[in-house]
Structures are given as structure tokens and as C-alpha cells.
PDB file of C-alpha atoms in Angstrom:
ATOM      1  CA  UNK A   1      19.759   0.654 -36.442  1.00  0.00           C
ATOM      2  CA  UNK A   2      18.376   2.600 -33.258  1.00  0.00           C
ATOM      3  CA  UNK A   3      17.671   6.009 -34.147  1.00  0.00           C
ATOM      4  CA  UNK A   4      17.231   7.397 -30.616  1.00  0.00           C
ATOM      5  CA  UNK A   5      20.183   9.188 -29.088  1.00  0.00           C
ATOM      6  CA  UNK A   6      22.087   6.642 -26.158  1.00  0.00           C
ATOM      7  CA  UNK A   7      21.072   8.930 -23.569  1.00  0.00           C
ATOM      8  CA  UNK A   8      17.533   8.428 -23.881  1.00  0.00           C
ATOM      9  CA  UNK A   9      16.544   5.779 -21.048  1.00  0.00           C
ATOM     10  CA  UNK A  10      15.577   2.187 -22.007  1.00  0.00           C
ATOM     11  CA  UNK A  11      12.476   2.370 -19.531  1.00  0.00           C
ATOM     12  CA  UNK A  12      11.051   5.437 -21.861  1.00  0.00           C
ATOM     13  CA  UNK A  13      12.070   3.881 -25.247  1.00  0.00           C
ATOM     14  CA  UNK A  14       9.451   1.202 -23.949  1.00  0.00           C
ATOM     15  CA  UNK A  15       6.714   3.417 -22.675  1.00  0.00           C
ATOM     16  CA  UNK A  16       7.152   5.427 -26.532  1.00  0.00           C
ATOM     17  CA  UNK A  17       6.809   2.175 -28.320  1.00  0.00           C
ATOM     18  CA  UNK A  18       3.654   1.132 -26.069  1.00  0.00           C
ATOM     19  CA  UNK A  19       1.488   4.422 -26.754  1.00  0.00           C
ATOM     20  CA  UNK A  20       1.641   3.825 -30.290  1.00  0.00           C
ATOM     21  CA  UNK A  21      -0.982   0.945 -29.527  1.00  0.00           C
ATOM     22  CA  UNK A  22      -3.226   3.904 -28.126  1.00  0.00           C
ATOM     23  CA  UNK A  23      -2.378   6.883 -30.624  1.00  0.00           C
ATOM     24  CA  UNK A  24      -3.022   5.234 -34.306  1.00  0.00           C
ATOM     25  CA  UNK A  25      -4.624   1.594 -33.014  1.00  0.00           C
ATOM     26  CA  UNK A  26      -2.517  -0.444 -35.492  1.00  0.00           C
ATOM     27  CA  UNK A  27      -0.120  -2.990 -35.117  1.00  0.00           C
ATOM     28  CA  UNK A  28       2.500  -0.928 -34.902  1.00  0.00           C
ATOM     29  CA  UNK A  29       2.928  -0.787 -31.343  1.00  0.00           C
ATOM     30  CA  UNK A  30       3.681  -4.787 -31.510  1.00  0.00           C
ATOM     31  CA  UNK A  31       6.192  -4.330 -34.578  1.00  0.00           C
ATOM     32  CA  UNK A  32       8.247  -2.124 -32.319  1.00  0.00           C
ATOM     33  CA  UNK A  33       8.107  -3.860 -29.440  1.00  0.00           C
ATOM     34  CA  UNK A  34       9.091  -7.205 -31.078  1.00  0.00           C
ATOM     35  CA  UNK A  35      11.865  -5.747 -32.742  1.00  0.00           C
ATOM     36  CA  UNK A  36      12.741  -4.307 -29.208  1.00  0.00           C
ATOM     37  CA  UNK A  37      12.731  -7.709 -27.857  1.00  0.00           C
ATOM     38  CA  UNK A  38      15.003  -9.150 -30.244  1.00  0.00           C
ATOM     39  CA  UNK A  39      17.676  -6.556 -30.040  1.00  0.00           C
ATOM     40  CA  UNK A  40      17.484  -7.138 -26.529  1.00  0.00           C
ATOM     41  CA  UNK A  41      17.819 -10.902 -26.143  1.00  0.00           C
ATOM     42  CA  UNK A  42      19.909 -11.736 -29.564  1.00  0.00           C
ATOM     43  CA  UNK A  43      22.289  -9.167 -30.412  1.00  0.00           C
ATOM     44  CA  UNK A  44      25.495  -8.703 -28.533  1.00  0.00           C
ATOM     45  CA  UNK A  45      25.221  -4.830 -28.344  1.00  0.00           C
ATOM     46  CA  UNK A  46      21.420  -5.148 -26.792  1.00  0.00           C
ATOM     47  CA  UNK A  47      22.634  -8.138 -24.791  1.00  0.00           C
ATOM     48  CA  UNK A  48      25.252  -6.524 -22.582  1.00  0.00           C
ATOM     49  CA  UNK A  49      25.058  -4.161 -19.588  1.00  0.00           C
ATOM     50  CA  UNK A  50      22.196  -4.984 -17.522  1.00  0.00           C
ATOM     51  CA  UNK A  51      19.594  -5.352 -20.851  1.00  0.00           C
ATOM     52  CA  UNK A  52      18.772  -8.665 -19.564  1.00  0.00           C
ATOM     53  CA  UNK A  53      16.561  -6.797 -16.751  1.00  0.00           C
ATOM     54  CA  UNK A  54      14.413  -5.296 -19.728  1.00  0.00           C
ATOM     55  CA  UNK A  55      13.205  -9.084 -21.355  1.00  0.00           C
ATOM     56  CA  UNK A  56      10.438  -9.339 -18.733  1.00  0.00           C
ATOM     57  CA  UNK A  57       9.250  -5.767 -19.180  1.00  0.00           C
ATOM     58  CA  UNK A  58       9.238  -5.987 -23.220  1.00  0.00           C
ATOM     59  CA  UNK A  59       7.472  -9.064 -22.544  1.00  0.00           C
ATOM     60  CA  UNK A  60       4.697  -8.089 -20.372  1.00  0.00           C
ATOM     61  CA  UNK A  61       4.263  -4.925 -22.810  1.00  0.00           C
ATOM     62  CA  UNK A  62       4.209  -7.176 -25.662  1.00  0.00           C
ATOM     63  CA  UNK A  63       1.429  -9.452 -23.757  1.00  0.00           C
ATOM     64  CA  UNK A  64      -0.956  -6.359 -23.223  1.00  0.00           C
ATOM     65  CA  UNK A  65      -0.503  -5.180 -27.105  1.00  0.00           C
ATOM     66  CA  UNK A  66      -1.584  -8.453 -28.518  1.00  0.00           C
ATOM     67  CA  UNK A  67      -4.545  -8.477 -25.842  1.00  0.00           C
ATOM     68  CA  UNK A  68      -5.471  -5.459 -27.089  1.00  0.00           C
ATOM     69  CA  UNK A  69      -5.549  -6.349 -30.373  1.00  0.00           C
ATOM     70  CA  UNK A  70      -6.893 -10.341 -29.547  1.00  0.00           C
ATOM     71  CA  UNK A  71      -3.816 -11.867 -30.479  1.00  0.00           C
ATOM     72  CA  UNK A  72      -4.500 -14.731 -27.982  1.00  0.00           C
ATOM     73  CA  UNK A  73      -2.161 -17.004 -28.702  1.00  0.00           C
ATOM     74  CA  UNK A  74       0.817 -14.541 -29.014  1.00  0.00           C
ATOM     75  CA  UNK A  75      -0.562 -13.375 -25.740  1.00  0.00           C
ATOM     76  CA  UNK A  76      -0.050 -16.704 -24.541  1.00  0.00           C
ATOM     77  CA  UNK A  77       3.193 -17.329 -25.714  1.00  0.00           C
ATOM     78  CA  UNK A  78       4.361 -14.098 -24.035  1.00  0.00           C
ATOM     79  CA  UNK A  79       2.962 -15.086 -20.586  1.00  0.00           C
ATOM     80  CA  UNK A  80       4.506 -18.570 -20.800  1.00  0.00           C
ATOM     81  CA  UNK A  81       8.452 -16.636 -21.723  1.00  0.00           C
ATOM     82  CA  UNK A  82       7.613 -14.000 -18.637  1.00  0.00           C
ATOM     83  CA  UNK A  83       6.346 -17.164 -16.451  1.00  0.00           C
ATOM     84  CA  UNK A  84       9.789 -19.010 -17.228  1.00  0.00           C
ATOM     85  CA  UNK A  85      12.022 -16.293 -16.553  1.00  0.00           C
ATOM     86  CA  UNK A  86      10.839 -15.577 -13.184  1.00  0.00           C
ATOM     87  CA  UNK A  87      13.229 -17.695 -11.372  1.00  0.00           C
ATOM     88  CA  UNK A  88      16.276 -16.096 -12.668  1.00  0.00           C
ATOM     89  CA  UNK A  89      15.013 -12.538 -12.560  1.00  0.00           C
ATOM     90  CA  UNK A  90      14.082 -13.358  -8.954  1.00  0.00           C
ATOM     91  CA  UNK A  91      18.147 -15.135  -8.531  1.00  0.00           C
ATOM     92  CA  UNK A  92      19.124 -11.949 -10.286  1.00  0.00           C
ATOM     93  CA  UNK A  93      17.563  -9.485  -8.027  1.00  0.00           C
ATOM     94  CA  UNK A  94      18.725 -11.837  -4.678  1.00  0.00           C
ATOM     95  CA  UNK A  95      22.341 -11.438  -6.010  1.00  0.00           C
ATOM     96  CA  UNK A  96      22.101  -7.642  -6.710  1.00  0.00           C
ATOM     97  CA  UNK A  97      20.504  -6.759  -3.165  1.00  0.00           C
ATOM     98  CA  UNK A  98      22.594  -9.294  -1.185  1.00  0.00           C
ATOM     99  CA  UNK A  99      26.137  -7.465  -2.971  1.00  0.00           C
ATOM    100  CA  UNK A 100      24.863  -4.061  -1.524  1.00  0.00           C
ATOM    101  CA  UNK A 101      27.001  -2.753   0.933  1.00  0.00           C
ATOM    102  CA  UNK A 102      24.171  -1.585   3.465  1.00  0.00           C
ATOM    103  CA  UNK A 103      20.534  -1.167   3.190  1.00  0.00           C
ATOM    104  CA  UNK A 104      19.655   2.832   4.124  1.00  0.00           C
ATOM    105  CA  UNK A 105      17.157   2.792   7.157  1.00  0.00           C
ATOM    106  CA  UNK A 106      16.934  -1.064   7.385  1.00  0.00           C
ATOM    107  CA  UNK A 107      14.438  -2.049  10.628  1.00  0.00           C
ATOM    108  CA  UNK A 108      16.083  -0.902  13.978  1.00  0.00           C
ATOM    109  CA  UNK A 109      18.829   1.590  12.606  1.00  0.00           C
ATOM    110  CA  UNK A 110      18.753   5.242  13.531  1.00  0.00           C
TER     111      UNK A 110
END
């Protein structure tokens, strides 16, 4: 169960869980971030409201924790599930700037 209050952002939950690699040096940094990752991408509650946008960042923090502890082949295994979901983060991210209404200050506009 999360303990954090919902108001906390997503974006900070994953900078707390990443300094724990830096305060204490253990593994626990990795522990939190994998369980992050899997409430993310297999529960429904994690899975709904725009928490798909947060698999590539849990990812790439969970690639630079098992560096840092010389988990290679975790590392790897990381870098291949970031590498493979670069073509629909890039779809999503087309789709959400081509639905804005206007772009503020585009080339040419005063």
C-alpha cells in the first residue's frame, strides 16, 4: 500500500526513492524503485491517468541504481525495456502536442 499522501507528485516520489542509493548505499534504492515500476505498469490503480509517462523514467532510474551497484545485466535489461518503448513514448508525445490548441510564441507570432 502507498504510504505517501496523493498529493505528493509522482516526479518527487521518484527522486525520494533514488537518493536512498546515495544516503545508506544498499540496495534499497532498487527495492523501491522496482516495486515502483510494478505498481506502475501492472496494477490498474498505477496504470491509469497518465502513469504510463512514468515507465521510462522508473526505468532509466532503475538502470543507474544497478550501475551503481554493478548489476550489469539488470542494467541491461533496463536499457533494452527503455530502448523498446521509445517509439510509443515518442507516438505519445506527437499525439499530446498535435491535440494542443495553439503553441504560445510559436516562430513568427507576436
Amino acid at each position: 500500500k502507498d504510504k505517501l499522501p496523493p498529493w505528493i507528485p509522482y516526479g518527487l516520489r521518484i527522486l525520494a526513492a533514488q537518493q536512498l542509493q546515495y544516503n545508506d548505499g544498499s540496495s534499497k534504492a532498487l527495492d523501491v524503485l522496482l516495486d515502483m515500476r510494478d505498481r506502475t505498469v501492472r496494477t490498474e490503480y498505477w496504470n491509469t491517468g497518465g502513469m504510463e509517462v512514468w515507465k521510462s523514467t522508473l526505468d532509466n532510474a532503475i538502470v543507474n541504481a544497478c550501475i551503481r551497484m554493478k548489476e550489469w545485466r539488470l542494467a541491461l535489461h533496463y536499457v533494452e525495456e527503455m530502448i523498446g518503448g521509445l517509439e510509443e513514448g515518442v507516438r505519445r508525445e506527437v499525439l499530446w502536442w498535435c491535440r494542443q490548441d495553439s503553441v504560445v510564441g510559436s516562430i513568427g507570432e507576436e
